[in-house]
XYZ file of C-alpha atoms in Angstrom:
447
model
C 34.785 51.159 5.419
C 32.811 48.930 7.801
C 33.467 51.382 10.626
C 32.184 54.272 8.521
C 29.094 52.299 7.603
C 28.483 51.461 11.279
C 28.759 55.139 12.251
C 26.293 56.054 9.523
C 23.817 53.378 10.594
C 24.016 54.459 14.243
C 23.466 58.115 13.323
C 20.478 57.297 11.121
C 18.965 55.105 13.834
C 19.368 57.829 16.456
C 17.790 60.410 14.152
C 14.925 58.096 13.197
C 14.213 56.957 16.738
C 14.176 60.455 18.212
C 12.194 62.203 15.482
C 9.927 59.187 14.938
C 9.440 58.689 18.660
C 8.473 62.303 19.263
C 6.132 62.203 16.253
C 4.500 58.966 17.401
C 3.908 60.311 20.915
C 2.393 63.474 19.433
C 0.054 61.582 17.114
C -1.067 59.215 19.870
C -1.716 62.128 22.239
C -3.630 64.122 19.596
C -5.760 61.149 18.605
C -6.461 60.477 22.262
C -7.616 64.100 22.655
C -10.007 63.588 19.731
C -11.288 60.019 19.992
C -10.271 59.234 23.560
C -11.385 62.362 25.380
C -13.156 60.316 28.029
C -14.841 62.237 30.827
C -12.717 62.516 33.978
C -15.016 64.960 35.775
C -17.578 63.661 38.333
C -20.834 62.407 36.830
C -23.896 64.519 37.652
C -27.294 63.121 38.528
C -29.316 62.143 35.471
C -32.677 62.111 37.248
C -33.783 65.234 35.371
C -33.266 63.601 31.967
C -36.628 63.207 30.250
C -36.982 61.135 27.120
C -38.929 62.892 24.332
C -42.513 61.698 24.212
C -42.972 58.889 21.706
C -45.526 59.432 18.958
C -46.710 55.995 17.764
C -48.068 57.574 14.591
C -44.542 58.513 13.485
C -41.811 56.182 12.233
C -38.729 55.928 14.454
C -35.094 56.689 13.681
C -32.423 55.213 15.966
C -28.990 56.878 15.809
C -26.343 54.665 17.379
C -23.743 55.627 19.980
C -20.654 53.578 20.719
C -19.645 52.259 24.120
C -16.213 53.882 23.743
C -16.432 56.910 21.431
C -18.507 58.053 18.472
C -17.494 60.488 15.727
C -19.434 63.644 16.600
C -20.585 64.937 13.218
C -21.270 61.384 12.021
C -23.755 61.162 14.883
C -25.228 64.675 14.847
C -25.840 64.846 11.076
C -28.480 62.075 10.929
C -29.846 63.003 14.361
C -30.571 66.628 13.484
C -31.564 66.198 9.838
C -34.098 63.439 10.490
C -35.449 65.445 13.447
C -35.749 68.605 11.329
C -38.428 66.941 9.220
C -40.759 66.689 12.216
C -41.930 63.388 10.764
C -39.889 61.015 12.936
C -39.292 59.996 16.506
C -35.505 60.343 16.679
C -33.572 58.664 19.490
C -29.950 58.231 20.522
C -29.402 54.550 21.368
C -26.492 52.591 22.800
C -25.692 49.329 24.540
C -26.626 51.022 27.838
C -27.837 54.430 28.967
C -24.622 55.579 30.632
C -23.017 58.808 29.416
C -21.309 58.386 26.042
C -18.550 60.509 24.506
C -18.482 62.089 21.065
C -15.170 62.947 19.420
C -13.502 66.000 20.890
C -15.013 65.408 24.327
C -18.742 66.143 24.070
C -20.797 64.009 26.481
C -24.205 62.651 25.457
C -26.896 60.744 27.354
C -28.597 58.047 25.235
C -32.397 58.059 25.240
C -32.618 54.267 25.266
C -30.471 51.185 25.413
C -30.866 48.806 22.470
C -33.005 46.508 24.577
C -35.161 49.314 25.960
C -35.914 50.670 22.486
C -36.833 47.221 21.206
C -39.179 46.665 24.146
C -40.768 50.105 23.776
C -41.353 49.782 20.014
C -42.160 46.072 19.920
C -40.561 45.989 16.472
C -37.520 47.259 14.576
C -36.890 50.981 14.258
C -37.860 52.197 10.809
C -34.366 53.618 10.203
C -31.035 52.914 11.897
C -28.164 55.375 11.411
C -24.647 54.074 12.090
C -21.946 56.724 12.657
C -18.306 55.781 13.090
C -18.072 53.856 16.377
C -14.555 53.347 17.714
C -15.608 50.230 19.652
C -13.346 47.258 19.074
C -13.673 43.540 19.905
C -16.035 42.783 22.780
C -16.996 46.436 23.125
C -18.562 46.343 19.651
C -20.421 43.039 20.083
C -23.673 44.524 21.521
C -23.918 47.014 18.660
C -23.068 44.346 16.089
C -25.696 41.955 17.441
C -28.313 44.699 17.505
C -27.647 45.676 13.886
C -27.951 42.042 12.816
C -31.233 41.680 14.705
C -32.662 44.554 12.643
C -30.976 43.957 9.300
C -34.301 44.104 7.423
C -34.874 47.745 8.374
C -33.459 50.772 6.508
C -29.813 51.215 7.506
C -27.743 54.339 6.807
C -24.027 54.300 7.554
C -22.288 57.658 7.903
C -18.626 58.046 6.918
C -16.507 55.563 8.929
C -19.715 53.867 10.103
C -19.452 51.821 6.907
C -16.622 49.931 8.565
C -18.874 49.087 11.504
C -21.598 47.952 9.108
C -19.132 45.940 7.026
C -17.925 44.100 10.141
C -21.405 42.573 10.486
C -21.055 40.902 7.072
C -24.174 42.625 5.744
C -22.177 44.407 3.014
C -20.509 41.263 1.661
C -21.045 41.046 -2.084
C -22.461 44.587 -2.135
C -21.146 48.049 -2.946
C -20.363 50.630 -0.301
C -18.255 53.713 0.369
C -16.518 55.335 3.313
C -14.196 58.220 4.154
C -11.488 58.728 1.549
C -8.696 58.719 4.173
C -9.549 55.234 5.392
C -11.149 53.502 2.424
C -7.834 51.759 1.669
C -8.024 49.992 5.045
C -11.641 49.067 4.410
C -10.531 47.299 1.211
C -7.949 45.315 3.181
C -10.212 44.422 6.107
C -13.379 43.782 4.102
C -12.309 42.559 0.645
C -15.736 41.049 -0.056
C -17.208 44.556 -0.276
C -16.984 46.571 -3.500
C -15.693 49.883 -2.130
C -16.450 52.946 -4.272
C -14.295 56.085 -4.168
C -16.192 58.206 -6.669
C -19.630 58.400 -5.030
C -20.762 60.522 -2.083
C -23.255 57.855 -1.156
C -23.954 54.326 -2.353
C -27.119 52.226 -2.371
C -25.670 48.997 -1.056
C -29.074 47.338 -1.203
C -32.721 48.351 -1.246
C -32.559 48.987 2.478
C -28.887 50.002 2.947
C -27.221 53.312 2.119
C -23.628 54.227 2.957
C -21.999 57.634 2.703
C -18.429 58.772 2.120
C -16.707 61.561 4.124
C -18.591 63.609 6.674
C -20.662 66.062 4.599
C -21.525 63.182 2.268
C -23.583 61.911 5.183
C -25.838 64.911 4.704
C -26.472 63.826 1.116
C -27.187 60.235 2.164
C -29.669 61.285 4.852
C -31.398 63.749 2.523
C -31.612 60.997 -0.107
C -33.314 58.665 2.389
C -35.701 61.464 3.360
C -36.496 62.084 -0.304
C -37.365 58.410 -0.708
C -39.402 58.138 2.494
C -41.077 61.554 2.696
C -40.712 62.941 -0.811
C -38.176 65.164 -2.531
C -39.872 68.444 -1.473
C -39.217 67.618 2.191
C -35.547 66.867 1.533
C -35.170 70.111 -0.424
C -36.910 72.052 2.334
C -34.539 70.742 5.018
C -31.483 71.466 2.853
C -32.703 75.031 2.295
C -33.269 75.537 6.030
C -29.652 74.530 6.644
C -28.311 76.733 3.799
C -26.717 73.552 2.485
C -25.032 74.361 -0.854
C -24.365 70.817 -2.068
C -27.924 69.561 -2.501
C -27.271 68.704 -6.148
C -25.254 65.700 -4.943
C -28.459 64.211 -3.537
C -29.609 63.789 -7.145
C -26.205 62.819 -8.526
C -23.595 61.599 -5.991
C -20.883 61.068 -8.628
C -17.608 62.922 -7.822
C -13.914 62.887 -8.652
C -12.242 60.688 -6.004
C -10.186 62.182 -3.191
C -6.767 60.734 -2.405
C -4.128 61.425 0.214
C -1.950 64.345 -0.949
C 0.584 66.776 0.507
C -2.078 68.584 2.543
C -2.417 65.326 4.462
C 1.234 65.579 5.540
C 0.444 68.914 7.217
C -2.424 67.238 9.069
C -0.158 64.425 10.294
C 2.583 66.874 11.274
C 0.053 68.937 13.228
C -0.931 65.811 15.136
C 2.744 65.021 15.765
C 4.373 68.399 16.397
C 1.689 70.893 17.435
C 2.711 70.931 21.098
C 0.956 74.049 22.340
C -2.654 73.627 21.305
C -5.228 76.407 21.225
C -7.608 76.065 24.183
C -11.214 76.704 23.099
C -14.263 76.772 25.339
C -17.693 75.999 23.862
C -20.833 77.258 25.587
C -23.681 74.746 25.901
C -27.243 75.966 26.413
C -30.769 74.646 26.030
C -31.932 74.731 22.408
C -28.500 74.676 20.761
C -28.551 73.102 17.297
C -26.858 69.724 17.218
C -24.796 70.065 14.033
C -23.693 73.596 14.964
C -22.346 72.324 18.266
C -20.692 69.225 16.839
C -19.067 71.237 14.052
C -17.113 73.216 16.639
C -15.902 70.136 18.510
C -15.158 68.211 15.319
C -13.524 70.752 13.000
C -11.176 72.329 15.527
C -10.140 69.293 17.569
C -9.754 66.929 14.601
C -7.104 69.245 13.118
C -4.665 68.406 15.920
C -4.318 72.101 16.757
C -7.058 72.724 19.328
C -8.315 71.325 22.630
C -12.055 71.934 23.075
C -13.917 72.162 26.399
C -17.672 72.010 26.994
C -18.863 74.763 29.360
C -22.289 75.669 30.738
C -24.116 77.480 33.529
C -25.077 74.234 35.196
C -24.001 70.689 35.878
C -27.521 69.583 34.979
C -28.144 68.111 31.495
C -28.485 70.551 28.604
C -31.289 69.792 26.117
C -30.546 70.513 22.457
C -33.025 71.829 19.911
C -34.258 68.346 19.065
C -34.239 66.741 22.494
C -30.720 65.382 22.906
C -29.253 65.543 26.418
C -25.682 66.805 26.827
C -23.518 67.133 29.926
C -20.948 69.950 30.095
C -17.640 69.192 31.767
C -16.959 72.658 33.185
C -19.232 75.266 34.832
C -18.701 78.929 33.951
C -17.794 79.560 37.596
C -14.839 77.148 37.364
C -13.326 77.526 33.905
C -10.213 75.809 32.565
C -7.587 78.076 31.022
C -8.929 78.998 27.577
C -7.761 81.152 24.673
C -11.179 81.684 23.079
C -14.833 81.166 23.970
C -17.181 80.006 21.228
C -20.973 80.287 21.343
C -22.403 78.013 18.598
C -25.873 78.172 17.059
C -27.765 80.466 14.723
C -29.982 81.885 17.498
C -27.386 81.844 20.276
C -27.810 85.473 21.518
C -31.470 84.807 22.347
C -31.355 81.203 23.557
C -28.132 81.630 25.531
C -29.044 85.006 27.048
C -28.852 83.688 30.619
C -25.485 82.027 30.016
C -24.125 85.138 28.321
C -25.267 87.286 31.247
C -23.617 84.917 33.714
C -20.427 84.939 31.639
C -20.240 88.720 31.763
C -21.091 88.886 35.473
C -18.266 86.477 36.255
C -15.858 89.099 34.908
C -14.459 86.895 32.157
C -12.209 88.838 29.829
C -12.479 86.544 26.832
C -14.777 87.983 24.207
C -17.572 85.634 23.218
C -17.278 84.437 19.625
C -20.701 83.971 18.022
C -19.698 81.741 15.148
C -23.098 81.059 13.580
C -25.560 83.751 14.693
C -23.411 86.434 13.049
C -23.599 84.516 9.726
C -27.151 83.108 9.711
C -27.376 82.843 5.920
C -24.331 80.603 5.527
C -23.880 76.871 5.892
C -22.592 76.473 9.417
C -19.404 74.477 8.672
C -17.983 77.338 6.608
C -17.661 79.684 9.584
C -15.549 77.185 11.535
C -13.340 76.417 8.546
C -12.640 80.092 7.904
C -11.939 80.719 11.586
C -9.608 77.702 11.677
C -7.619 79.249 8.814
C -7.302 82.522 10.742
C -6.450 80.752 13.974
C -3.928 78.386 12.403
C -3.047 78.547 8.700
C -4.245 77.806 5.176
C -2.767 74.319 4.849
C -4.453 73.158 8.050
C -7.790 74.626 6.995
C -7.570 73.237 3.460
C -7.082 69.743 4.792
C -10.038 70.271 7.158
C -12.184 71.204 4.150
C -11.067 68.067 2.345
C -11.506 65.902 5.442
C -15.138 67.017 5.570
C -15.436 66.344 1.821
C -16.918 69.798 1.586
C -16.822 70.307 -2.178
C -17.453 74.005 -2.735
C -15.508 76.924 -4.177
C -17.400 79.578 -2.229
C -15.508 79.290 1.061
C -12.979 82.097 1.615
C -9.912 81.008 3.587
C -7.434 83.596 4.851
C -4.461 83.120 7.147
C -0.781 82.209 7.375
C 0.409 80.055 4.462
C 1.519 77.125 6.653
C 1.741 76.131 10.361
C 4.883 77.880 11.598
C 4.820 76.242 15.025
C 4.392 72.746 13.630
C 7.265 73.021 11.165
C 9.381 74.892 13.703
C 8.952 72.072 16.236
C 9.769 69.513 13.548
C 12.993 71.342 12.664
C 13.881 71.739 16.343
C 13.412 68.004 16.909
C 15.441 67.155 13.808
C 18.251 69.508 14.892
C 18.295 67.946 18.379
C 18.455 64.468 16.842
C 21.375 65.503 14.610
C 23.173 67.053 17.570
C 22.768 63.888 19.671
C 23.914 61.728 16.754
C 26.942 63.991 16.249
C 27.775 63.915 19.978
C 27.585 60.106 20.162
C 29.672 59.789 17.027
C 32.356 62.089 18.486
C 32.195 60.462 21.921
C 32.213 56.793 20.995
C 33.620 56.462 17.468
C 35.992 59.211 16.384
C 38.182 59.092 19.478
C 39.246 55.551 18.604
């Protein structure tokens, strides 16, 4: 009996170690591709980077960048939406002005360091937006100190940025919210904060607003705009973006999201999607910030796609609202890609030179204009529908939920589930069973 129990324990351990080990390696690698996609390519000269001219008559919005990595849509949402109003100076700020990385591998040049912005303004920024910064320990200290120095100003945390804000202690004794996937850890790490699951944004204090999952950040920013500039301005910006969830700006109450079986598909994609789709993304002057970030964020966060930034030049690209980006690959020296995406609602006009160069280089991949061919739709929808076609419905449905994009209008079509992911899982499980069987036959049954 003891011998039988020992054989069973050994077999279970072998199965668990092999399947669990492969899964862990896959998750770590996928998360590294998303949050740890640090630039390996040589750094270009930044001498041509010109900071947008400061208008002292306008209030200033500072959108923070982390020293390690920053969630891309968390950053681009407040940057673009505040800039769309035309009423603010909007700057990307970080501990220093070295190139910073957004999730998925998009490289950004900050306009100012924290110190430089303080010296230029001579006072606090009027609004500070805090996206999710992956900085830990000493790496986060400069950002933490800077937030505390300006705690009297209006602070807006986006999605996981609530965790960064909570770590300063400024949310203690107050209400807040964060992304539904991680709010359980926020409750453990910051028990003095009253974490809300059923609101898309929360007024933590008169000068602090926190948002839940990614698209909830749009609601929070539009709410702040409505309070600062008036509701007509907020409505105007939402209409320009074809944003269908503006009603949440007036009433952020929602039914809470919880982890469900779609989440298991997401985790399994991270663990067992071994052959990822390789997608190139064309950068060009004038590209809209949220359109660009939506490509990097939605595809690469699913664990199914590796995304590469590509441009005509190694010189900085300037977005529609003055943000400087650095592509990692020139068109003349492409990585191996399966698809080539051109983001932005006016891409055929603004990227005409890049498109011409692409065609002259003899590239066989057809350019995929993901936004300009659907100018009347909210830009996230196009990526989500394409993700369903590229991968499967379960993967896309989790991506919709991850974004907290609460709409019934999106039309998802594709395979019912990720065949490759589940096939690799079964292959790994079969191999583990075979090894366990072999060891049992080799070392136990012969005695």
